[in-house]
PDB file of N, CA and C in Angstrom:
ATOM      1  N   MET K  83       1.922  17.589  -5.221  1.00  0.00           N
ATOM      2  CA  MET K  83       3.195  17.125  -5.706  1.00  0.00           C
ATOM      3  C   MET K  83       3.797  16.085  -4.764  1.00  0.00           C
ATOM      4  N   LYS K  84       3.679  16.315  -3.447  1.00  0.00           N
ATOM      5  CA  LYS K  84       4.204  15.345  -2.491  1.00  0.00           C
ATOM      6  C   LYS K  84       3.484  14.014  -2.617  1.00  0.00           C
ATOM      7  N   THR K  85       2.173  14.059  -2.844  1.00  0.00           N
ATOM      8  CA  THR K  85       1.405  12.830  -2.988  1.00  0.00           C
ATOM      9  C   THR K  85       1.872  12.049  -4.198  1.00  0.00           C
ATOM     10  N   THR K  86       2.065  12.730  -5.314  1.00  0.00           N
ATOM     11  CA  THR K  86       2.526  12.068  -6.529  1.00  0.00           C
ATOM     12  C   THR K  86       3.892  11.438  -6.311  1.00  0.00           C
ATOM     13  N   PHE K  87       4.790  12.179  -5.695  1.00  0.00           N
ATOM     14  CA  PHE K  87       6.122  11.661  -5.416  1.00  0.00           C
ATOM     15  C   PHE K  87       6.055  10.451  -4.491  1.00  0.00           C
ATOM     16  N   THR K  88       5.243  10.535  -3.454  1.00  0.00           N
ATOM     17  CA  THR K  88       5.133   9.442  -2.499  1.00  0.00           C
ATOM     18  C   THR K  88       4.549   8.204  -3.158  1.00  0.00           C
ATOM     19  N   LEU K  89       3.498   8.377  -3.980  1.00  0.00           N
ATOM     20  CA  LEU K  89       2.917   7.232  -4.678  1.00  0.00           C
ATOM     21  C   LEU K  89       3.922   6.614  -5.642  1.00  0.00           C
ATOM     22  N   ALA K  90       4.690   7.430  -6.319  1.00  0.00           N
ATOM     23  CA  ALA K  90       5.718   6.916  -7.225  1.00  0.00           C
ATOM     24  C   ALA K  90       6.774   6.139  -6.440  1.00  0.00           C
ATOM     25  N   ALA K  91       7.160   6.674  -5.308  1.00  0.00           N
ATOM     26  CA  ALA K  91       8.156   5.993  -4.476  1.00  0.00           C
ATOM     27  C   ALA K  91       7.619   4.673  -3.958  1.00  0.00           C
ATOM     28  N   LEU K  92       6.334   4.637  -3.581  1.00  0.00           N
ATOM     29  CA  LEU K  92       5.728   3.385  -3.137  1.00  0.00           C
ATOM     30  C   LEU K  92       5.710   2.361  -4.264  1.00  0.00           C
ATOM     31  N   GLY K  93       5.436   2.832  -5.472  1.00  0.00           N
ATOM     32  CA  GLY K  93       5.437   1.926  -6.617  1.00  0.00           C
ATOM     33  C   GLY K  93       6.814   1.338  -6.856  1.00  0.00           C
ATOM     34  N   LEU K  94       7.843   2.167  -6.774  1.00  0.00           N
ATOM     35  CA  LEU K  94       9.206   1.664  -6.939  1.00  0.00           C
ATOM     36  C   LEU K  94       9.588   0.726  -5.804  1.00  0.00           C
ATOM     37  N   ALA K  95       9.112   1.013  -4.625  1.00  0.00           N
ATOM     38  CA  ALA K  95       9.421   0.159  -3.481  1.00  0.00           C
ATOM     39  C   ALA K  95       8.798  -1.224  -3.625  1.00  0.00           C
ATOM     40  N   SER K  96       7.768  -1.325  -4.452  1.00  0.00           N
ATOM     41  CA  SER K  96       7.128  -2.635  -4.640  1.00  0.00           C
ATOM     42  C   SER K  96       8.043  -3.619  -5.333  1.00  0.00           C
ATOM     43  N   LEU K  97       9.115  -3.129  -5.939  1.00  0.00           N
ATOM     44  CA  LEU K  97      10.066  -4.011  -6.587  1.00  0.00           C
ATOM     45  C   LEU K  97      10.924  -4.758  -5.578  1.00  0.00           C
ATOM     46  N   LEU K  98      10.944  -4.277  -4.343  1.00  0.00           N
ATOM     47  CA  LEU K  98      11.743  -4.899  -3.304  1.00  0.00           C
ATOM     48  C   LEU K  98      10.926  -5.947  -2.566  1.00  0.00           C
ATOM     49  N   SER K  99      11.582  -6.933  -2.060  1.00  0.00           N
ATOM     50  CA  SER K  99      10.903  -7.984  -1.310  1.00  0.00           C
ATOM     51  C   SER K  99      11.084  -7.750   0.180  1.00  0.00           C
ATOM     52  N   PHE K 100      10.039  -7.985   0.955  1.00  0.00           N
ATOM     53  CA  PHE K 100      10.106  -7.804   2.394  1.00  0.00           C
ATOM     54  C   PHE K 100       9.733  -9.087   3.118  1.00  0.00           C
ATOM     55  N   GLY K 101      10.452 -10.138   2.858  1.00  0.00           N
ATOM     56  CA  GLY K 101      10.204 -11.377   3.569  1.00  0.00           C
ATOM     57  C   GLY K 101       9.032 -12.143   2.999  1.00  0.00           C
ATOM     58  N   ALA K 102       8.279 -12.762   3.881  1.00  0.00           N
ATOM     59  CA  ALA K 102       7.230 -13.681   3.465  1.00  0.00           C
ATOM     60  C   ALA K 102       5.835 -13.059   3.530  1.00  0.00           C
ATOM     61  N   THR K 103       5.720 -11.780   3.324  1.00  0.00           N
ATOM     62  CA  THR K 103       4.404 -11.168   3.342  1.00  0.00           C
ATOM     63  C   THR K 103       3.610 -11.636   2.142  1.00  0.00           C
ATOM     64  N   ALA K 104       2.343 -11.914   2.358  1.00  0.00           N
ATOM     65  CA  ALA K 104       1.517 -12.494   1.304  1.00  0.00           C
ATOM     66  C   ALA K 104       0.820 -11.437   0.461  1.00  0.00           C
ATOM     67  N   ALA K 105       0.440 -10.315   1.034  1.00  0.00           N
ATOM     68  CA  ALA K 105      -0.318  -9.317   0.288  1.00  0.00           C
ATOM     69  C   ALA K 105       0.592  -8.554  -0.664  1.00  0.00           C
ATOM     70  N   ASP K 106       0.157  -8.455  -1.914  1.00  0.00           N
ATOM     71  CA  ASP K 106       0.940  -7.779  -2.947  1.00  0.00           C
ATOM     72  C   ASP K 106       0.382  -6.398  -3.229  1.00  0.00           C
ATOM     73  N   LEU K 107       1.260  -5.465  -3.536  1.00  0.00           N
ATOM     74  CA  LEU K 107       0.868  -4.135  -3.990  1.00  0.00           C
ATOM     75  C   LEU K 107       0.415  -4.259  -5.439  1.00  0.00           C
ATOM     76  N   VAL K 108      -0.791  -3.769  -5.751  1.00  0.00           N
ATOM     77  CA  VAL K 108      -1.330  -3.856  -7.112  1.00  0.00           C
ATOM     78  C   VAL K 108      -1.745  -2.471  -7.594  1.00  0.00           C
ATOM     79  N   THR K 109      -1.948  -2.362  -8.901  1.00  0.00           N
ATOM     80  CA  THR K 109      -2.440  -1.132  -9.512  1.00  0.00           C
ATOM     81  C   THR K 109      -3.926  -1.299  -9.824  1.00  0.00           C
ATOM     82  N   GLN K 110      -4.574  -0.216 -10.227  1.00  0.00           N
ATOM     83  CA  GLN K 110      -5.980  -0.284 -10.608  1.00  0.00           C
ATOM     84  C   GLN K 110      -6.152  -1.236 -11.792  1.00  0.00           C
ATOM     85  N   GLN K 111      -5.193  -1.248 -12.715  1.00  0.00           N
ATOM     86  CA  GLN K 111      -5.262  -2.150 -13.866  1.00  0.00           C
ATOM     87  C   GLN K 111      -5.169  -3.609 -13.421  1.00  0.00           C
ATOM     88  N   ASP K 112      -4.328  -3.906 -12.419  1.00  0.00           N
ATOM     89  CA  ASP K 112      -4.234  -5.262 -11.879  1.00  0.00           C
ATOM     90  C   ASP K 112      -5.556  -5.696 -11.268  1.00  0.00           C
ATOM     91  N   VAL K 113      -6.188  -4.777 -10.551  1.00  0.00           N
ATOM     92  CA  VAL K 113      -7.473  -5.083  -9.911  1.00  0.00           C
ATOM     93  C   VAL K 113      -8.487  -5.512 -10.966  1.00  0.00           C
ATOM     94  N   ALA K 114      -8.550  -4.757 -12.058  1.00  0.00           N
ATOM     95  CA  ALA K 114      -9.509  -5.059 -13.123  1.00  0.00           C
ATOM     96  C   ALA K 114      -9.145  -6.347 -13.852  1.00  0.00           C
ATOM     97  N   SER K 115      -7.881  -6.510 -14.214  1.00  0.00           N
ATOM     98  CA  SER K 115      -7.490  -7.676 -15.013  1.00  0.00           C
ATOM     99  C   SER K 115      -7.530  -8.972 -14.209  1.00  0.00           C
ATOM    100  N   GLN K 116      -7.312  -8.898 -12.898  1.00  0.00           N
ATOM    101  CA  GLN K 116      -7.321 -10.086 -12.056  1.00  0.00           C
ATOM    102  C   GLN K 116      -8.671 -10.302 -11.382  1.00  0.00           C
ATOM    103  N   ASN K 117      -9.622  -9.407 -11.662  1.00  0.00           N
ATOM    104  CA  ASN K 117     -10.967  -9.491 -11.084  1.00  0.00           C
ATOM    105  C   ASN K 117     -10.918  -9.610  -9.555  1.00  0.00           C
ATOM    106  N   LEU K 118     -10.094  -8.771  -8.923  1.00  0.00           N
ATOM    107  CA  LEU K 118      -9.974  -8.783  -7.467  1.00  0.00           C
ATOM    108  C   LEU K 118     -11.205  -8.142  -6.837  1.00  0.00           C
ATOM    109  N   GLN K 119     -11.640  -8.697  -5.715  1.00  0.00           N
ATOM    110  CA  GLN K 119     -12.822  -8.210  -5.015  1.00  0.00           C
ATOM    111  C   GLN K 119     -12.414  -7.403  -3.783  1.00  0.00           C
ATOM    112  N   PRO K 120     -12.893  -6.153  -3.655  1.00  0.00           N
ATOM    113  CA  PRO K 120     -12.535  -5.330  -2.490  1.00  0.00           C
ATOM    114  C   PRO K 120     -13.160  -5.890  -1.214  1.00  0.00           C
ATOM    115  N   ILE K 121     -12.393  -5.850  -0.126  1.00  0.00           N
ATOM    116  CA  ILE K 121     -12.918  -6.332   1.155  1.00  0.00           C
ATOM    117  C   ILE K 121     -12.793  -5.287   2.258  1.00  0.00           C
ATOM    118  N   GLY K 122     -12.305  -4.087   1.919  1.00  0.00           N
ATOM    119  CA  GLY K 122     -12.207  -3.033   2.921  1.00  0.00           C
ATOM    120  C   GLY K 122     -11.026  -2.129   2.671  1.00  0.00           C
ATOM    121  N   THR K 123     -10.722  -1.319   3.688  1.00  0.00           N
ATOM    122  CA  THR K 123      -9.572  -0.415   3.608  1.00  0.00           C
ATOM    123  C   THR K 123      -8.726  -0.558   4.864  1.00  0.00           C
ATOM    124  N   ILE K 124      -7.481  -0.179   4.728  1.00  0.00           N
ATOM    125  CA  ILE K 124      -6.548  -0.154   5.852  1.00  0.00           C
ATOM    126  C   ILE K 124      -5.787   1.154   5.788  1.00  0.00           C
ATOM    127  N   SER K 125      -5.194   1.554   6.893  1.00  0.00           N
ATOM    128  CA  SER K 125      -4.337   2.736   6.874  1.00  0.00           C
ATOM    129  C   SER K 125      -3.232   2.561   7.904  1.00  0.00           C
ATOM    130  N   VAL K 126      -2.137   3.225   7.616  1.00  0.00           N
ATOM    131  CA  VAL K 126      -1.017   3.270   8.546  1.00  0.00           C
ATOM    132  C   VAL K 126      -0.596   4.722   8.655  1.00  0.00           C
ATOM    133  N   SER K 127      -0.155   5.126   9.828  1.00  0.00           N
ATOM    134  CA  SER K 127       0.285   6.511  10.003  1.00  0.00           C
ATOM    135  C   SER K 127       1.316   6.580  11.106  1.00  0.00           C
ATOM    136  N   GLY K 128       1.985   7.728  11.159  1.00  0.00           N
ATOM    137  CA  GLY K 128       3.000   7.943  12.178  1.00  0.00           C
ATOM    138  C   GLY K 128       4.277   7.187  11.924  1.00  0.00           C
ATOM    139  N   ILE K 129       4.475   6.759  10.681  1.00  0.00           N
ATOM    140  CA  ILE K 129       5.665   5.981  10.347  1.00  0.00           C
ATOM    141  C   ILE K 129       6.801   6.937  10.034  1.00  0.00           C
ATOM    142  N   ASP K 130       7.871   6.804  10.780  1.00  0.00           N
ATOM    143  CA  ASP K 130       9.055   7.621  10.559  1.00  0.00           C
ATOM    144  C   ASP K 130      10.050   6.760   9.794  1.00  0.00           C
ATOM    145  N   GLY K 131      10.090   6.939   8.496  1.00  0.00           N
ATOM    146  CA  GLY K 131      10.986   6.119   7.696  1.00  0.00           C
ATOM    147  C   GLY K 131      10.782   6.365   6.220  1.00  0.00           C
ATOM    148  N   SER K 132      11.133   5.406   5.444  1.00  0.00           N
ATOM    149  CA  SER K 132      11.094   5.522   3.992  1.00  0.00           C
ATOM    150  C   SER K 132       9.763   5.017   3.433  1.00  0.00           C
ATOM    151  N   PRO K 133       9.490   5.309   2.155  1.00  0.00           N
ATOM    152  CA  PRO K 133       8.290   4.760   1.518  1.00  0.00           C
ATOM    153  C   PRO K 133       8.265   3.228   1.550  1.00  0.00           C
ATOM    154  N   SER K 134       9.414   2.595   1.529  1.00  0.00           N
ATOM    155  CA  SER K 134       9.426   1.137   1.603  1.00  0.00           C
ATOM    156  C   SER K 134       8.935   0.650   2.967  1.00  0.00           C
ATOM    157  N   ALA K 135       9.148   1.443   4.010  1.00  0.00           N
ATOM    158  CA  ALA K 135       8.632   1.085   5.332  1.00  0.00           C
ATOM    159  C   ALA K 135       7.106   1.151   5.331  1.00  0.00           C
ATOM    160  N   ILE K 136       6.546   2.133   4.626  1.00  0.00           N
ATOM    161  CA  ILE K 136       5.087   2.220   4.509  1.00  0.00           C
ATOM    162  C   ILE K 136       4.556   0.972   3.811  1.00  0.00           C
ATOM    163  N   ARG K 137       5.201   0.575   2.716  1.00  0.00           N
ATOM    164  CA  ARG K 137       4.762  -0.603   1.972  1.00  0.00           C
ATOM    165  C   ARG K 137       4.779  -1.837   2.871  1.00  0.00           C
ATOM    166  N   GLN K 138       5.814  -1.983   3.659  1.00  0.00           N
ATOM    167  CA  GLN K 138       5.913  -3.126   4.557  1.00  0.00           C
ATOM    168  C   GLN K 138       4.781  -3.115   5.587  1.00  0.00           C
ATOM    169  N   HIS K 139       4.500  -1.961   6.168  1.00  0.00           N
ATOM    170  CA  HIS K 139       3.416  -1.853   7.159  1.00  0.00           C
ATOM    171  C   HIS K 139       2.051  -2.127   6.519  1.00  0.00           C
ATOM    172  N   LEU K 140       1.824  -1.589   5.318  1.00  0.00           N
ATOM    173  CA  LEU K 140       0.553  -1.844   4.636  1.00  0.00           C
ATOM    174  C   LEU K 140       0.401  -3.327   4.325  1.00  0.00           C
ATOM    175  N   SER K 141       1.459  -3.956   3.870  1.00  0.00           N
ATOM    176  CA  SER K 141       1.397  -5.379   3.559  1.00  0.00           C
ATOM    177  C   SER K 141       1.071  -6.200   4.807  1.00  0.00           C
ATOM    178  N   GLN K 142       1.674  -5.856   5.926  1.00  0.00           N
ATOM    179  CA  GLN K 142       1.405  -6.562   7.179  1.00  0.00           C
ATOM    180  C   GLN K 142      -0.049  -6.380   7.613  1.00  0.00           C
ATOM    181  N   GLN K 143      -0.567  -5.146   7.488  1.00  0.00           N
ATOM    182  CA  GLN K 143      -1.965  -4.889   7.849  1.00  0.00           C
ATOM    183  C   GLN K 143      -2.907  -5.671   6.933  1.00  0.00           C
ATOM    184  N   ALA K 144      -2.601  -5.691   5.646  1.00  0.00           N
ATOM    185  CA  ALA K 144      -3.425  -6.433   4.694  1.00  0.00           C
ATOM    186  C   ALA K 144      -3.416  -7.925   5.027  1.00  0.00           C
ATOM    187  N   ASP K 145      -2.258  -8.448   5.378  1.00  0.00           N
ATOM    188  CA  ASP K 145      -2.157  -9.854   5.776  1.00  0.00           C
ATOM    189  C   ASP K 145      -3.053 -10.158   6.973  1.00  0.00           C
ATOM    190  N   LYS K 146      -3.030  -9.265   7.967  1.00  0.00           N
ATOM    191  CA  LYS K 146      -3.847  -9.457   9.167  1.00  0.00           C
ATOM    192  C   LYS K 146      -5.340  -9.503   8.840  1.00  0.00           C
ATOM    193  N   GLN K 147      -5.752  -8.785   7.786  1.00  0.00           N
ATOM    194  CA  GLN K 147      -7.160  -8.746   7.386  1.00  0.00           C
ATOM    195  C   GLN K 147      -7.509  -9.873   6.414  1.00  0.00           C
ATOM    196  N   GLY K 148      -6.534 -10.716   6.065  1.00  0.00           N
ATOM    197  CA  GLY K 148      -6.784 -11.835   5.169  1.00  0.00           C
ATOM    198  C   GLY K 148      -6.796 -11.460   3.692  1.00  0.00           C
ATOM    199  N   ALA K 149      -6.193 -10.331   3.364  1.00  0.00           N
ATOM    200  CA  ALA K 149      -6.178  -9.872   1.974  1.00  0.00           C
ATOM    201  C   ALA K 149      -5.009 -10.495   1.217  1.00  0.00           C
ATOM    202  N   SER K 150      -5.196 -10.644  -0.086  1.00  0.00           N
ATOM    203  CA  SER K 150      -4.114 -11.141  -0.932  1.00  0.00           C
ATOM    204  C   SER K 150      -3.410  -9.998  -1.653  1.00  0.00           C
ATOM    205  N   ALA K 151      -4.059  -8.823  -1.698  1.00  0.00           N
ATOM    206  CA  ALA K 151      -3.487  -7.678  -2.406  1.00  0.00           C
ATOM    207  C   ALA K 151      -4.009  -6.388  -1.794  1.00  0.00           C
ATOM    208  N   TYR K 152      -3.297  -5.294  -2.077  1.00  0.00           N
ATOM    209  CA  TYR K 152      -3.735  -3.965  -1.646  1.00  0.00           C
ATOM    210  C   TYR K 152      -3.324  -2.940  -2.683  1.00  0.00           C
ATOM    211  N   ARG K 153      -4.078  -1.836  -2.737  1.00  0.00           N
ATOM    212  CA  ARG K 153      -3.807  -0.741  -3.668  1.00  0.00           C
ATOM    213  C   ARG K 153      -3.808   0.566  -2.882  1.00  0.00           C
ATOM    214  N   VAL K 154      -2.724   1.317  -2.967  1.00  0.00           N
ATOM    215  CA  VAL K 154      -2.605   2.589  -2.251  1.00  0.00           C
ATOM    216  C   VAL K 154      -3.544   3.604  -2.894  1.00  0.00           C
ATOM    217  N   VAL K 155      -4.415   4.198  -2.075  1.00  0.00           N
ATOM    218  CA  VAL K 155      -5.347   5.205  -2.577  1.00  0.00           C
ATOM    219  C   VAL K 155      -5.005   6.600  -2.061  1.00  0.00           C
ATOM    220  N   GLU K 156      -4.163   6.673  -1.030  1.00  0.00           N
ATOM    221  CA  GLU K 156      -3.768   7.962  -0.465  1.00  0.00           C
ATOM    222  C   GLU K 156      -2.438   7.781   0.255  1.00  0.00           C
ATOM    223  N   ALA K 157      -1.542   8.716   0.038  1.00  0.00           N
ATOM    224  CA  ALA K 157      -0.268   8.699   0.765  1.00  0.00           C
ATOM    225  C   ALA K 157       0.269  10.119   0.846  1.00  0.00           C
ATOM    226  N   TYR K 158       0.770  10.478   2.010  1.00  0.00           N
ATOM    227  CA  TYR K 158       1.382  11.787   2.156  1.00  0.00           C
ATOM    228  C   TYR K 158       2.371  11.784   3.306  1.00  0.00           C
ATOM    229  N   ASN K 159       3.208  12.810   3.326  1.00  0.00           N
ATOM    230  CA  ASN K 159       4.201  12.970   4.360  1.00  0.00           C
ATOM    231  C   ASN K 159       4.018  14.349   4.979  1.00  0.00           C
ATOM    232  N   ASN K 160       3.618  14.366   6.226  1.00  0.00           N
ATOM    233  CA  ASN K 160       3.447  15.608   6.970  1.00  0.00           C
ATOM    234  C   ASN K 160       4.275  15.499   8.256  1.00  0.00           C
ATOM    235  N   GLY K 161       5.573  15.298   8.096  1.00  0.00           N
ATOM    236  CA  GLY K 161       6.429  15.035   9.240  1.00  0.00           C
ATOM    237  C   GLY K 161       6.626  13.550   9.426  1.00  0.00           C
ATOM    238  N   ASN K 162       5.546  12.793   9.367  1.00  0.00           N
ATOM    239  CA  ASN K 162       5.550  11.339   9.360  1.00  0.00           C
ATOM    240  C   ASN K 162       4.662  10.888   8.211  1.00  0.00           C
ATOM    241  N   TYR K 163       4.931   9.718   7.710  1.00  0.00           N
ATOM    242  CA  TYR K 163       4.152   9.187   6.598  1.00  0.00           C
ATOM    243  C   TYR K 163       2.783   8.693   7.044  1.00  0.00           C
ATOM    244  N   HIS K 164       1.822   8.819   6.133  1.00  0.00           N
ATOM    245  CA  HIS K 164       0.479   8.257   6.305  1.00  0.00           C
ATOM    246  C   HIS K 164       0.064   7.671   4.964  1.00  0.00           C
ATOM    247  N   ALA K 165      -0.582   6.517   4.989  1.00  0.00           N
ATOM    248  CA  ALA K 165      -1.071   5.925   3.739  1.00  0.00           C
ATOM    249  C   ALA K 165      -2.356   5.161   4.026  1.00  0.00           C
ATOM    250  N   THR K 166      -3.248   5.191   3.035  1.00  0.00           N
ATOM    251  CA  THR K 166      -4.492   4.440   3.079  1.00  0.00           C
ATOM    252  C   THR K 166      -4.529   3.552   1.832  1.00  0.00           C
ATOM    253  N   ALA K 167      -5.000   2.335   2.009  1.00  0.00           N
ATOM    254  CA  ALA K 167      -5.053   1.401   0.889  1.00  0.00           C
ATOM    255  C   ALA K 167      -6.357   0.618   0.913  1.00  0.00           C
ATOM    256  N   GLU K 168      -6.833   0.267  -0.273  1.00  0.00           N
ATOM    257  CA  GLU K 168      -7.970  -0.638  -0.407  1.00  0.00           C
ATOM    258  C   GLU K 168      -7.396  -2.038  -0.475  1.00  0.00           C
ATOM    259  N   ILE K 169      -8.043  -2.984   0.220  1.00  0.00           N
ATOM    260  CA  ILE K 169      -7.542  -4.364   0.241  1.00  0.00           C
ATOM    261  C   ILE K 169      -8.486  -5.264  -0.546  1.00  0.00           C
ATOM    262  N   TYR K 170      -7.910  -6.331  -1.111  1.00  0.00           N
ATOM    263  CA  TYR K 170      -8.639  -7.225  -2.020  1.00  0.00           C
ATOM    264  C   TYR K 170      -8.365  -8.692  -1.700  1.00  0.00           C
ATOM    265  N   LYS K 171      -9.346  -9.520  -2.071  1.00  0.00           N
ATOM    266  CA  LYS K 171      -9.205 -10.988  -2.021  1.00  0.00           C
ATOM    267  C   LYS K 171      -9.077 -11.480  -3.415  1.00  0.00           C
TER     268      LYS K 171
END
């Protein structure tokens, strides 16, 4: 249940803008329709904050790896947030 809630919160947080980050949060349907190619995975953990803070950290990590998009594949809160995402070109 926490995972579902966290993923839903991350999805809603994607409506907010966080500056000039280039990597966009996408869904599995976006990946298929845009023919995005996977280039690896990233993860962030130990984040004390909101789901929007996780989105910002994931976007920054994706940018560092040269990705144009990322898709959250795992997220949970066990005192601090943790999330794993697949990144795409």
